[in-house]
């Protein structure tokens, strides 16, 4: 069994493979888009992906194009912002 530090190192190496990350991003995004809960939702909470994270930008674009309310965490004070018409407002 791997130690916690060894597991983190292994996962970091696996995540650094951008080809797999790109493929996984597409697969994950499509699974979410096809899910009935997403289809019936009026609002979603998402994140802006950083390097090495699953890229859900197509999901974000889809949500905005389909009139869903999109909420992203705001780093500066850990508040949640609402993106509407390309601008960020606070609830």
mmCIF file with all atom_site columns, C-alpha atoms in Angstrom:
data_model
loop_
_atom_site.group_PDB
_atom_site.id
_atom_site.type_symbol
_atom_site.label_atom_id
_atom_site.label_alt_id
_atom_site.label_comp_id
_atom_site.label_asym_id
_atom_site.label_entity_id
_atom_site.label_seq_id
_atom_site.pdbx_PDB_ins_code
_atom_site.Cartn_x
_atom_site.Cartn_y
_atom_site.Cartn_z
_atom_site.occupancy
_atom_site.B_iso_or_equiv
_atom_site.pdbx_formal_charge
_atom_site.auth_seq_id
_atom_site.auth_comp_id
_atom_site.auth_asym_id
_atom_site.auth_atom_id
_atom_site.pdbx_PDB_model_num
ATOM 1  C CA . UNK A 1 1  ? 0.000   0.000  0.000   1.00 0.00 ? 1  UNK A CA 1
ATOM 2  C CA . UNK A 1 2  ? 1.310   3.430  -0.946  1.00 0.00 ? 2  UNK A CA 1
ATOM 3  C CA . UNK A 1 3  ? 1.896   6.119  1.611   1.00 0.00 ? 3  UNK A CA 1
ATOM 4  C CA . UNK A 1 4  ? -0.102  9.324  1.287   1.00 0.00 ? 4  UNK A CA 1
ATOM 5  C CA . UNK A 1 5  ? 2.959   11.203 -0.032  1.00 0.00 ? 5  UNK A CA 1
ATOM 6  C CA . UNK A 1 6  ? 3.780   8.462  -2.550  1.00 0.00 ? 6  UNK A CA 1
ATOM 7  C CA . UNK A 1 7  ? 0.185   8.406  -3.744  1.00 0.00 ? 7  UNK A CA 1
ATOM 8  C CA . UNK A 1 8  ? 0.224   12.187 -4.230  1.00 0.00 ? 8  UNK A CA 1
ATOM 9  C CA . UNK A 1 9  ? 3.470   11.964 -6.216  1.00 0.00 ? 9  UNK A CA 1
ATOM 10 C CA . UNK A 1 10 ? 2.055   9.186  -8.390  1.00 0.00 ? 10 UNK A CA 1
ATOM 11 C CA . UNK A 1 11 ? -1.189  11.089 -9.058  1.00 0.00 ? 11 UNK A CA 1
ATOM 12 C CA . UNK A 1 12 ? 0.757   14.252 -9.884  1.00 0.00 ? 12 UNK A CA 1
ATOM 13 C CA . UNK A 1 13 ? 2.773   12.354 -12.504 1.00 0.00 ? 13 UNK A CA 1
ATOM 14 C CA . UNK A 1 14 ? -0.392  10.834 -13.953 1.00 0.00 ? 14 UNK A CA 1
ATOM 15 C CA . UNK A 1 15 ? -2.096  14.237 -14.106 1.00 0.00 ? 15 UNK A CA 1
ATOM 16 C CA . UNK A 1 16 ? 0.912   15.757 -15.859 1.00 0.00 ? 16 UNK A CA 1
ATOM 17 C CA . UNK A 1 17 ? 0.185   13.681 -18.972 1.00 0.00 ? 17 UNK A CA 1
ATOM 18 C CA . UNK A 1 18 ? -1.695  16.306 -20.994 1.00 0.00 ? 18 UNK A CA 1
ATOM 19 C CA . UNK A 1 19 ? -2.921  13.840 -23.621 1.00 0.00 ? 19 UNK A CA 1
ATOM 20 C CA . UNK A 1 20 ? -4.726  11.772 -21.006 1.00 0.00 ? 20 UNK A CA 1
ATOM 21 C CA . UNK A 1 21 ? -5.929  14.922 -19.281 1.00 0.00 ? 21 UNK A CA 1
ATOM 22 C CA . UNK A 1 22 ? -7.367  16.256 -22.537 1.00 0.00 ? 22 UNK A CA 1
ATOM 23 C CA . UNK A 1 23 ? -9.129  12.974 -23.270 1.00 0.00 ? 23 UNK A CA 1
ATOM 24 C CA . UNK A 1 24 ? -10.399 12.698 -19.716 1.00 0.00 ? 24 UNK A CA 1
ATOM 25 C CA . UNK A 1 25 ? -11.644 16.298 -19.847 1.00 0.00 ? 25 UNK A CA 1
ATOM 26 C CA . UNK A 1 26 ? -13.735 15.484 -22.917 1.00 0.00 ? 26 UNK A CA 1
ATOM 27 C CA . UNK A 1 27 ? -15.092 12.273 -21.396 1.00 0.00 ? 27 UNK A CA 1
ATOM 28 C CA . UNK A 1 28 ? -15.988 13.915 -18.078 1.00 0.00 ? 28 UNK A CA 1
ATOM 29 C CA . UNK A 1 29 ? -17.568 16.953 -19.750 1.00 0.00 ? 29 UNK A CA 1
ATOM 30 C CA . UNK A 1 30 ? -19.681 14.755 -22.027 1.00 0.00 ? 30 UNK A CA 1
ATOM 31 C CA . UNK A 1 31 ? -20.831 12.594 -19.110 1.00 0.00 ? 31 UNK A CA 1
ATOM 32 C CA . UNK A 1 32 ? -21.977 15.686 -17.244 1.00 0.00 ? 32 UNK A CA 1
ATOM 33 C CA . UNK A 1 33 ? -23.695 17.172 -20.318 1.00 0.00 ? 33 UNK A CA 1
ATOM 34 C CA . UNK A 1 34 ? -25.547 13.899 -20.920 1.00 0.00 ? 34 UNK A CA 1
ATOM 35 C CA . UNK A 1 35 ? -26.648 13.486 -17.300 1.00 0.00 ? 35 UNK A CA 1
ATOM 36 C CA . UNK A 1 36 ? -30.361 14.112 -16.588 1.00 0.00 ? 36 UNK A CA 1
ATOM 37 C CA . UNK A 1 37 ? -29.567 16.108 -13.439 1.00 0.00 ? 37 UNK A CA 1
ATOM 38 C CA . UNK A 1 38 ? -27.477 18.564 -15.477 1.00 0.00 ? 38 UNK A CA 1
ATOM 39 C CA . UNK A 1 39 ? -30.168 18.744 -18.172 1.00 0.00 ? 39 UNK A CA 1
ATOM 40 C CA . UNK A 1 40 ? -32.854 19.633 -15.641 1.00 0.00 ? 40 UNK A CA 1
ATOM 41 C CA . UNK A 1 41 ? -30.740 22.063 -13.617 1.00 0.00 ? 41 UNK A CA 1
ATOM 42 C CA . UNK A 1 42 ? -31.279 25.806 -13.720 1.00 0.00 ? 42 UNK A CA 1
ATOM 43 C CA . UNK A 1 43 ? -27.946 26.620 -12.091 1.00 0.00 ? 43 UNK A CA 1
ATOM 44 C CA . UNK A 1 44 ? -24.572 24.920 -11.692 1.00 0.00 ? 44 UNK A CA 1
ATOM 45 C CA . UNK A 1 45 ? -21.525 25.437 -9.508  1.00 0.00 ? 45 UNK A CA 1
ATOM 46 C CA . UNK A 1 46 ? -18.255 25.007 -11.411 1.00 0.00 ? 46 UNK A CA 1
ATOM 47 C CA . UNK A 1 47 ? -14.601 26.015 -11.243 1.00 0.00 ? 47 UNK A CA 1
ATOM 48 C CA . UNK A 1 48 ? -12.142 27.645 -13.581 1.00 0.00 ? 48 UNK A CA 1
ATOM 49 C CA . UNK A 1 49 ? -9.610  24.889 -14.247 1.00 0.00 ? 49 UNK A CA 1
ATOM 50 C CA . UNK A 1 50 ? -5.931  25.362 -13.513 1.00 0.00 ? 50 UNK A CA 1
ATOM 51 C CA . UNK A 1 51 ? -3.062  23.635 -15.277 1.00 0.00 ? 51 UNK A CA 1
ATOM 52 C CA . UNK A 1 52 ? -3.267  19.914 -14.573 1.00 0.00 ? 52 UNK A CA 1
ATOM 53 C CA . UNK A 1 53 ? -6.969  19.953 -13.715 1.00 0.00 ? 53 UNK A CA 1
ATOM 54 C CA . UNK A 1 54 ? -9.849  18.595 -15.779 1.00 0.00 ? 54 UNK A CA 1
ATOM 55 C CA . UNK A 1 55 ? -10.803 21.284 -18.298 1.00 0.00 ? 55 UNK A CA 1
ATOM 56 C CA . UNK A 1 56 ? -14.547 21.903 -18.016 1.00 0.00 ? 56 UNK A CA 1
ATOM 57 C CA . UNK A 1 57 ? -14.565 25.090 -20.108 1.00 0.00 ? 57 UNK A CA 1
ATOM 58 C CA . UNK A 1 58 ? -16.877 23.492 -22.706 1.00 0.00 ? 58 UNK A CA 1
ATOM 59 C CA . UNK A 1 59 ? -19.308 22.683 -19.904 1.00 0.00 ? 59 UNK A CA 1
ATOM 60 C CA . UNK A 1 60 ? -19.161 26.295 -18.716 1.00 0.00 ? 60 UNK A CA 1
ATOM 61 C CA . UNK A 1 61 ? -19.749 27.557 -22.273 1.00 0.00 ? 61 UNK A CA 1
ATOM 62 C CA . UNK A 1 62 ? -22.679 25.162 -22.708 1.00 0.00 ? 62 UNK A CA 1
ATOM 63 C CA . UNK A 1 63 ? -24.270 26.260 -19.432 1.00 0.00 ? 63 UNK A CA 1
ATOM 64 C CA . UNK A 1 64 ? -24.057 29.948 -20.381 1.00 0.00 ? 64 UNK A CA 1
ATOM 65 C CA . UNK A 1 65 ? -25.309 29.336 -23.930 1.00 0.00 ? 65 UNK A CA 1
ATOM 66 C CA . UNK A 1 66 ? -28.311 27.462 -22.529 1.00 0.00 ? 66 UNK A CA 1
ATOM 67 C CA . UNK A 1 67 ? -29.342 30.085 -20.003 1.00 0.00 ? 67 UNK A CA 1
ATOM 68 C CA . UNK A 1 68 ? -28.197 28.279 -16.865 1.00 0.00 ? 68 UNK A CA 1
ATOM 69 C CA . UNK A 1 69 ? -26.979 30.334 -13.934 1.00 0.00 ? 69 UNK A CA 1
ATOM 70 C CA . UNK A 1 70 ? -23.297 29.622 -13.420 1.00 0.00 ? 70 UNK A CA 1
ATOM 71 C CA . UNK A 1 71 ? -21.572 30.059 -10.065 1.00 0.00 ? 71 UNK A CA 1
ATOM 72 C CA . UNK A 1 72 ? -17.802 30.060 -9.619  1.00 0.00 ? 72 UNK A CA 1
ATOM 73 C CA . UNK A 1 73 ? -15.836 30.333 -6.384  1.00 0.00 ? 73 UNK A CA 1
ATOM 74 C CA . UNK A 1 74 ? -14.012 33.640 -6.065  1.00 0.00 ? 74 UNK A CA 1
ATOM 75 C CA . UNK A 1 75 ? -10.517 33.192 -4.719  1.00 0.00 ? 75 UNK A CA 1
ATOM 76 C CA . UNK A 1 76 ? -10.007 36.606 -3.161  1.00 0.00 ? 76 UNK A CA 1
ATOM 77 C CA . UNK A 1 77 ? -12.500 36.152 -0.340  1.00 0.00 ? 77 UNK A CA 1
ATOM 78 C CA . UNK A 1 78 ? -13.849 32.681 -1.125  1.00 0.00 ? 78 UNK A CA 1
ATOM 79 C CA . UNK A 1 79 ? -17.222 34.084 -2.049  1.00 0.00 ? 79 UNK A CA 1
ATOM 80 C CA . UNK A 1 80 ? -19.371 32.640 -4.793  1.00 0.00 ? 80 UNK A CA 1
ATOM 81 C CA . UNK A 1 81 ? -19.921 34.797 -7.849  1.00 0.00 ? 81 UNK A CA 1
ATOM 82 C CA . UNK A 1 82 ? -22.700 34.545 -10.402 1.00 0.00 ? 82 UNK A CA 1
ATOM 83 C CA . UNK A 1 83 ? -21.696 34.869 -14.028 1.00 0.00 ? 83 UNK A CA 1
ATOM 84 C CA . UNK A 1 84 ? -24.470 36.439 -16.045 1.00 0.00 ? 84 UNK A CA 1
ATOM 85 C CA . UNK A 1 85 ? -24.068 37.960 -19.492 1.00 0.00 ? 85 UNK A CA 1
ATOM 86 C CA . UNK A 1 86 ? -20.287 37.750 -19.153 1.00 0.00 ? 86 UNK A CA 1
ATOM 87 C CA . UNK A 1 87 ? -20.099 39.726 -15.902 1.00 0.00 ? 87 UNK A CA 1
ATOM 88 C CA . UNK A 1 88 ? -19.662 38.587 -12.339 1.00 0.00 ? 88 UNK A CA 1
ATOM 89 C CA . UNK A 1 89 ? -22.153 39.642 -9.694  1.00 0.00 ? 89 UNK A CA 1
ATOM 90 C CA . UNK A 1 90 ? -22.326 38.650 -6.063  1.00 0.00 ? 90 UNK A CA 1
ATOM 91 C CA . UNK A 1 91 ? -25.476 37.119 -4.594  1.00 0.00 ? 91 UNK A CA 1
#
